[in-house]
Amino acid sequence: MNPDLLSFTPWTALAGGVLIGLAVAILALANGRQASVSAIAAGLLRLDLADLPWRVAFVAGLVVAPTLYGAFVYLPTLKIDANYSTLIAAGLLVGVGARYAGGCTSGHGICGLARLSPRSLVATLLFLAAGVATVYVARHLLTTA
Amino acid sequence: MTIFYAFLAGLLFGIGLIVSDMVSPSKVLAFLDVAGKWDPSLAVVAAAAVAVGVIAYAVARKRTDTLLGTPMRLPQATAIDPRLALGSLVFGIGWGLAGFGPGPALAALGTGHVKAFLFVVAMIAGMGIYEFAEYKRAQKARSALASEHHAHEHHRAGGKHKGRRH
C-alpha cells in the first residue's frame, strides 16, 4: 500500500463521517431504526404501508441533499467513469447482493460495526475484499495503463 | 415526527457523503485501489461515522423505546451463513465495478447525473430480483408443505381402505 497524500482528504472525511454518524444516531434514537440505505430502499419496493412514510422521508432527504447543500456551497459536477453497461451490471450486483447480505456499506459497514455485530464485521470484510479484488482486476490485470 | 427525523437523518447522511466526497465513485475506487494511488479517505469517513454510531447504539440498546416513545426496532439478526457471505461478495464486486454503494448512488441521483440514475434503476431491479426469488421460494415451500400434508391424508385414507378390505 502506497498512500497518495495528494488525494487524501482527512479533514473533510472526518467532518463527513461525523455527519453520517449523526444521521445514524438520529434514526436510531428518534425512530429506533437502523440507517441501512439498501434495507430502507428495499422496504419501499415491498410497499408495507406502515413503514412507507418514514422510508420515503429518509430517501427523500438523501436525494435532496445535493440540491440543498448546493444552494449554499459550490458543488462540483460529479465525475462517473464507468460506462453504461458497467453501471447496469454493477447496479444489479449491488441490489441483489445487498439484499441477500441483509445490508450494505451503510447497514453493515457503519451501523452494524457500530452495533458491534460479528455478522456485520464478516459482511464488511467480505465486501471490502471483493471490492478490492474487483478494482485490482479491472485496473491492474485487464488494463495495462 | 418520525417522518421529520427520518428526513433529517437522510439529509445529514447525504450531506455527510457530499462533504466527504464519498458521493464520487472515483473517490471510493481510489480507496479500493490498494495497489495504485491509494486514498485512505474512506477509512477515515467510516471510522468517524462508526465512532459516533457506537455511542448512539450504546444508548439505544439500553432503551426499550425511542425518544419519541415508539418501540426500538433495531436489527436482531446474528446469523453468519452462506447467504450473508455470498451476498456480501456479490455486493462487493458490484461496489468495485462502479464505485457506487446504495447511499452514495441515491445522493448522486439528486445531482441529476444520468449515470447515477441508470445505476439506481439497475440497483432497484436487482432488489426486485431478490424479492421475486424470495417470493418463489416461499411459494415453493408452501406448496411442498401442502402436498406433504395431502400425501399424508391420502396415506391415512388408503390405510383405512386397505384395513376395511381385510
Short mmCIF file of C-alpha atoms in Angstrom, two decimals, chain A residues 3-10, chain B residues 27 30 37-41:
data_model
loop_
_atom_site.label_atom_id
_atom_site.label_comp_id
_atom_site.label_asym_id
_atom_site.label_seq_id
_atom_site.Cartn_x
_atom_site.Cartn_y
_atom_site.Cartn_z
CA PRO A 3 -0.93 6.15 0.41
CA ASP A 4 -1.37 9.02 -2.02
CA LEU A 5 -1.06 12.08 0.21
CA LEU A 6 -2.18 14.48 -2.53
CA SER A 7 -5.65 12.96 -2.85
CA PHE A 8 -6.07 12.07 0.86
CA THR A 9 -8.61 14.47 2.44
CA PRO A 10 -8.60 13.62 6.17
CA LYS B 27 -13.04 8.71 -4.55
CA ALA B 30 -9.28 5.25 -5.11
CA LYS B 37 -2.54 5.57 -5.80
CA TRP B 38 -4.27 4.57 -2.57
CA ASP B 39 -6.55 7.21 -0.99
CA PRO B 40 -7.35 6.24 2.65
CA SER B 41 -10.14 8.87 2.98
#
